[in-house]
XYZ file of C-alpha atoms in Angstrom:
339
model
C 113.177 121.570 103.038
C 109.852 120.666 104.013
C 110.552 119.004 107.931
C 112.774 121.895 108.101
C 110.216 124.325 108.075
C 108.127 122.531 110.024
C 110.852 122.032 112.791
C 111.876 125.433 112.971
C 107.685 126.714 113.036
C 107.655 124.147 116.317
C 110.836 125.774 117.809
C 109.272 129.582 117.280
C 105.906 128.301 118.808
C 107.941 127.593 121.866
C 109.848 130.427 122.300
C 107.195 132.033 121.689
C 104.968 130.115 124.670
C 108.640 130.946 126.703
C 108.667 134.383 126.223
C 104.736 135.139 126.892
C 105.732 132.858 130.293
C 108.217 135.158 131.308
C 106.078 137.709 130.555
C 103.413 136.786 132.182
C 105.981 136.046 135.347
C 107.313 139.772 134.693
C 104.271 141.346 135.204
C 103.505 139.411 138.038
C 106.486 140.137 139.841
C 106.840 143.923 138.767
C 103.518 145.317 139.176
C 102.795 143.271 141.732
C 99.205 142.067 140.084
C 96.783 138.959 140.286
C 97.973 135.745 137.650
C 94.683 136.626 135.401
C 95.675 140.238 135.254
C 99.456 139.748 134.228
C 98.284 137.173 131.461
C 95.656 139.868 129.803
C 98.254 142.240 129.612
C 100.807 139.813 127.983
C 97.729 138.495 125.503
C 96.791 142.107 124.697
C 100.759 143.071 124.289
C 101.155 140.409 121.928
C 98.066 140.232 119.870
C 98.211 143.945 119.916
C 94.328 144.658 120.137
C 94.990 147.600 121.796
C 92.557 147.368 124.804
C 92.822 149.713 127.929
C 95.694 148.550 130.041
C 94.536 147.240 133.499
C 98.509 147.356 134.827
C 99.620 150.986 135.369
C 103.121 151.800 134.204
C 103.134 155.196 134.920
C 104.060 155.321 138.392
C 107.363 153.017 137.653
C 110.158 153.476 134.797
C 111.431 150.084 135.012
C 108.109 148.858 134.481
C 107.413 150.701 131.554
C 110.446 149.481 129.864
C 109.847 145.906 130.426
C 106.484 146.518 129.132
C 108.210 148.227 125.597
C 110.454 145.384 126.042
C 107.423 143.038 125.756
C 105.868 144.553 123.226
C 108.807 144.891 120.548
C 109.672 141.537 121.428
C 106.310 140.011 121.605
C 105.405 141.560 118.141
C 108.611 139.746 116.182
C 108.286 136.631 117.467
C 104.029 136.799 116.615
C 105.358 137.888 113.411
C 108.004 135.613 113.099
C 105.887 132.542 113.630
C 102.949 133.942 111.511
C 105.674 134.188 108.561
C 106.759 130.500 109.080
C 103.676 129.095 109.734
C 102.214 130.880 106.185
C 105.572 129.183 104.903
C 104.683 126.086 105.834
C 101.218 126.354 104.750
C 101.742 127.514 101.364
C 104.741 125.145 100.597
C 102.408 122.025 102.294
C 99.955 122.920 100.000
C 101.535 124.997 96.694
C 104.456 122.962 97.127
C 102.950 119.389 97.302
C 100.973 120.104 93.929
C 103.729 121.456 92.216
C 105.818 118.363 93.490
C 103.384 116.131 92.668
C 103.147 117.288 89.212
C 106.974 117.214 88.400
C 106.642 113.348 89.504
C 103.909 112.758 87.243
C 105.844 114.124 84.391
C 109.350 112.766 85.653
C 107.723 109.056 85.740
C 105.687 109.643 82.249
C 109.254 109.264 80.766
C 109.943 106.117 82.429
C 110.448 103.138 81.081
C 111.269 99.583 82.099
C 112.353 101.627 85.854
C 112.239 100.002 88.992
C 109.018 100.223 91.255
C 109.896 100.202 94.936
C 107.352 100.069 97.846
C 107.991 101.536 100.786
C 110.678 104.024 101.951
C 111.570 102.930 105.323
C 115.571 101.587 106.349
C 115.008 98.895 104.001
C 113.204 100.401 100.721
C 116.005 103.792 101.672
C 118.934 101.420 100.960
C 117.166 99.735 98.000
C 116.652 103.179 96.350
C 120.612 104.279 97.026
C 121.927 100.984 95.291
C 119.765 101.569 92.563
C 120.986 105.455 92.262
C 124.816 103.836 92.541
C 123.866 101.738 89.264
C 122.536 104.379 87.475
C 118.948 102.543 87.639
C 115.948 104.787 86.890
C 113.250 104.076 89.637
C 109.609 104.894 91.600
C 109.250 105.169 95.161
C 105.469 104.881 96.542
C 105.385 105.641 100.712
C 102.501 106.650 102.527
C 104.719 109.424 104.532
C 105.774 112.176 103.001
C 108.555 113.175 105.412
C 110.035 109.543 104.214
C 109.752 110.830 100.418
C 111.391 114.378 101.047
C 114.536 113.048 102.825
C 115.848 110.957 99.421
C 118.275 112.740 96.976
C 116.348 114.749 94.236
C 117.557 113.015 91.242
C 116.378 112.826 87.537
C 116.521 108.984 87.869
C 114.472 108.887 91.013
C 110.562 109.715 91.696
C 108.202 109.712 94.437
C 104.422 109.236 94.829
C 102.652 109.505 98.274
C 99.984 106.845 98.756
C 99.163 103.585 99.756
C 101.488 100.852 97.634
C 98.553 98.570 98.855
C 95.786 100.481 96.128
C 96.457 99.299 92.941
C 95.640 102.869 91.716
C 98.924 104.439 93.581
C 100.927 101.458 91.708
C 99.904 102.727 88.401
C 100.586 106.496 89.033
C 104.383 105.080 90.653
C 104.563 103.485 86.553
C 103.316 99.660 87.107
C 103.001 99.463 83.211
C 106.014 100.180 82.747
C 108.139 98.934 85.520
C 110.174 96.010 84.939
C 110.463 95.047 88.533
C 108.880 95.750 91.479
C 110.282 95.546 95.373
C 108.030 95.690 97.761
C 109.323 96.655 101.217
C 106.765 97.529 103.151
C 107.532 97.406 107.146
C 104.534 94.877 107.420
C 104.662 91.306 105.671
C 100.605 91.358 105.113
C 101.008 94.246 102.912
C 103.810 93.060 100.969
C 101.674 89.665 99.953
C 98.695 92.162 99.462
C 101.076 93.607 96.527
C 102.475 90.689 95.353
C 98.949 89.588 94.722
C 97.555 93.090 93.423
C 101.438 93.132 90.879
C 100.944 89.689 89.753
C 97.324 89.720 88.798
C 98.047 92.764 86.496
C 101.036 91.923 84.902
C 101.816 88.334 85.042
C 105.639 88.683 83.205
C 106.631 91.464 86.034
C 110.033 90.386 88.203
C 108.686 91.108 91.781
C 111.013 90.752 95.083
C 109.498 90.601 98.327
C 110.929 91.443 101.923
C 109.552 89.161 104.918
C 110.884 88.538 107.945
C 108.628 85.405 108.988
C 110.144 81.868 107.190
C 106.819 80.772 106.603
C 105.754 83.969 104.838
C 108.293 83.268 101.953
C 106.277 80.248 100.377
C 103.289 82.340 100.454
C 104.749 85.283 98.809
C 105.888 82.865 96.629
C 102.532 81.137 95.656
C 100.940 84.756 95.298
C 103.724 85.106 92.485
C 106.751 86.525 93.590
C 109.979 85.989 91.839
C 111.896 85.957 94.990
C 111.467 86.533 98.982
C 114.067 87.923 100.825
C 114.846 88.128 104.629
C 116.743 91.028 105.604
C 117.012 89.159 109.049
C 118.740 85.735 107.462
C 121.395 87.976 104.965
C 122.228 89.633 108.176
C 123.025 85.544 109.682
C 124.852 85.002 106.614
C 126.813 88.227 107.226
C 127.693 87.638 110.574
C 128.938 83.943 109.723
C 130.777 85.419 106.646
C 132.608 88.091 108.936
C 133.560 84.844 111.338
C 134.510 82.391 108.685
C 135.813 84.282 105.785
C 136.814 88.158 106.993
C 138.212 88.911 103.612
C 135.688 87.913 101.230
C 133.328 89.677 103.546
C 136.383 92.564 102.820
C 136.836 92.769 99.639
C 132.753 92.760 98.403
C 132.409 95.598 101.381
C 134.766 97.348 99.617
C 133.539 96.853 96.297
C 130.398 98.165 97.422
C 131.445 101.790 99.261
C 133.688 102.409 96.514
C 133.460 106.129 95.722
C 135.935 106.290 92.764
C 133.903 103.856 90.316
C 130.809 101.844 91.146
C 131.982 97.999 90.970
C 129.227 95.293 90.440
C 128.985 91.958 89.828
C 125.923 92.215 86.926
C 124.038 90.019 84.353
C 123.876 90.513 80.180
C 121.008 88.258 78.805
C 121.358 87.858 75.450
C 118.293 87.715 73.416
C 117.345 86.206 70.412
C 119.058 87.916 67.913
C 121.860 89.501 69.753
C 125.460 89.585 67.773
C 126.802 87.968 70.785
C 125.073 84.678 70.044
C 127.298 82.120 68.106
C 130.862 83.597 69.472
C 133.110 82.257 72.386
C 133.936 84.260 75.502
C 137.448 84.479 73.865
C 136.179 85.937 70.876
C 134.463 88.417 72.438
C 137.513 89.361 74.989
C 135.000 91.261 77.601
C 138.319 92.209 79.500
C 139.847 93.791 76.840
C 136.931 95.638 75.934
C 135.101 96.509 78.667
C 137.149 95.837 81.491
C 134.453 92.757 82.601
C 135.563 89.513 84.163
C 133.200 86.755 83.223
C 132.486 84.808 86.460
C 129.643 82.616 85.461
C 127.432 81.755 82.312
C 123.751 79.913 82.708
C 121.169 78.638 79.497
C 118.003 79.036 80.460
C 116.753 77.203 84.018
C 120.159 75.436 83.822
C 122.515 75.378 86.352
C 125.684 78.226 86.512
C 128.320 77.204 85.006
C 131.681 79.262 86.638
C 134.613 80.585 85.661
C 133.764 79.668 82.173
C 136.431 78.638 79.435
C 137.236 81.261 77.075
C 136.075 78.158 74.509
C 132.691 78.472 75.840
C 130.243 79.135 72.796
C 127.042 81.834 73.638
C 123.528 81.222 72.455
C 119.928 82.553 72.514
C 118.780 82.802 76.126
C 122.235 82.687 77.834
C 122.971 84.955 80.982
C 126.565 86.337 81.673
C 127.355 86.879 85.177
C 129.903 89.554 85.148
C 132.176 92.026 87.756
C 133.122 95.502 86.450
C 132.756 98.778 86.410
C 128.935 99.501 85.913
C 129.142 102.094 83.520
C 131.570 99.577 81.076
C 129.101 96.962 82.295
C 126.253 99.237 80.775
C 128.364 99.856 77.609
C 128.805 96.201 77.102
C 124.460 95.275 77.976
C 124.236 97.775 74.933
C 126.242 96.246 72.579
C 124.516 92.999 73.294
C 121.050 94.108 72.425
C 119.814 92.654 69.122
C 120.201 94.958 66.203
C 117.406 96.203 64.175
């Protein structure tokens, strides 16, 4: 609502400017006066200080009606942009505290969310997959034009600062994010949070975009759990499209699906989850949740796919699954240890 406003203040400020030109351009041609003179009486028309007119209408009806014309017209469009540009004003500066505020309470309630930096092309499409998944998440960009323009959700907040200043992080919920992405449009300041995110909490998943090969190892070494190049996925795409069109197809599909959201997903189990000591065929994920079980790994072992339905589950264990994401969440929760 915000660039709205603003665009539509810049469009009256230049019909506005138009009009006083024509104006200006009337008076000139009508009255038959010097530049200087036509532009007073247009400035005194439209700011309406009343001063003596130097252009005498008197002697010319037609005159004297453009010069009405002028001044009702003149007055709405000064009053016109004087009402939008108090708009914009009090909603830049009413509107950004009470904004700010919600945010602060909306992430208060957060917990275990996802922390993205940087809402440019890359951190936008982070934030939608995350709203497709139902993920709960923080967005920290230094523009707030960036911030306005995503969906207003309860599962979604913004903060407007530097993702570089540690401070910023922890208003966005760094204590109690469980995974940070840091997108930022310049590699530099993606390490510089890497660094700043690892240093405080040493346990935090973080995911890193570069688009320099050699910047992966060092986001690496400053502690990132993985580095990703937007510019290679988009290699492996194009190869995919060439080599195998309808896997490329069918995962395309699974992802713009508008009926039900369709994910391949992980469960861990953790010690003391009821899923630990039964087989995949014991626990029937299909008929329960609708889940096909595509992989299993222990640990730092390797996957293990299209496991048996023989195959026993233990403390630790990851199931790599495709479903719908709500069942998917259904079946997380009924994996989570009891108390």
């Amino acid at each position: 609502m915000g660039v709205e406003l603003r665009r539509r203040l810049v469009h009256a400020v230049g019909l506005l400017a138009a009009f006083a030109a024509l104006a200006v351009v009337g008076f000139r041609l009508f009255a038959h006066v010097p530049w200087l003179d036509a532009l007073y009486m247009v400035v005194i028309s439209l700011s309406g200080v009343g001063y003596h007119e130097i252009v005498d209408t008197s002697h010319s009806a037609g005159l004297r009606a453009f010069n009405i014309a002028v001044l009702v017209g003149g007055f709405a469009a000064v009053v016109y942009v004087i009402s939008l540009a108090t708009a914009v004003i009090v909603q830049g500066e009413f509107g950004s505290i009470f904004r700010r505020r919600r945010m602060e309470k909306r992430i208060a309630t957060f917990q275990g969310h996802y922390l993205v930096c940087g809402a440019g092309e890359t951190g936008t499409l982070v934030v939608a997959e995350l709203g497709r998944t139902g993920a709960t998440a923080s967005v920290v960009d230094l523009k707030r034009e960036r911030l306005e323009a995503l969906p207003d959700r309860p599962t979604l907040a913004t903060v407007e600062g530097d993702a570089t200043d540690l401070a910023t992080l922890e208003r966005a919920g760094l204590d109690r994010a469980a995974c940070v992405v840091t997108a930022l449009p310049h590699e530099k300041d993606n390490l510089v949070v890497t660094v700043l995110v690892r240093q405080k909490d040493p346990s935090i998943r973080i995911v890193a975009r570069h688009v320099d090969p050699l910047m992966a190892d060092r986001l690496r070494k400053a502690g990132a759990d993985a580095a990703v190049s937007p510019t290679a996925i988009g290699s492996m795409r194009l190869a995919s499209e060439a080599v195998r069109p309808h896997v490329v197809g069918f995962l395309d599909q699974m992802l713009k699906e508008r009926a039900q959201t369709v994910r391949i997903e992980e469960i861990p189990l953790a010690a003391g989850s009821p899923w630990i000591g039964k087989t995949l065929g014991a626990l029937d994920l299909r008929k329960q949740w609708g889940l096909t079980t595509l992989a299993l790994r222990d640990g730092d072992a390797s996957y293990r796919y299209g496991p048996e339905p023989e195959e026993a589950l233990s403390s630790g264990t990851v199931l790599i699954v495709l479903g719908d994401v709500a069942r998917i969440a259904e079946a997380r929760a009924s994996a989570v240890p009891k108390r």
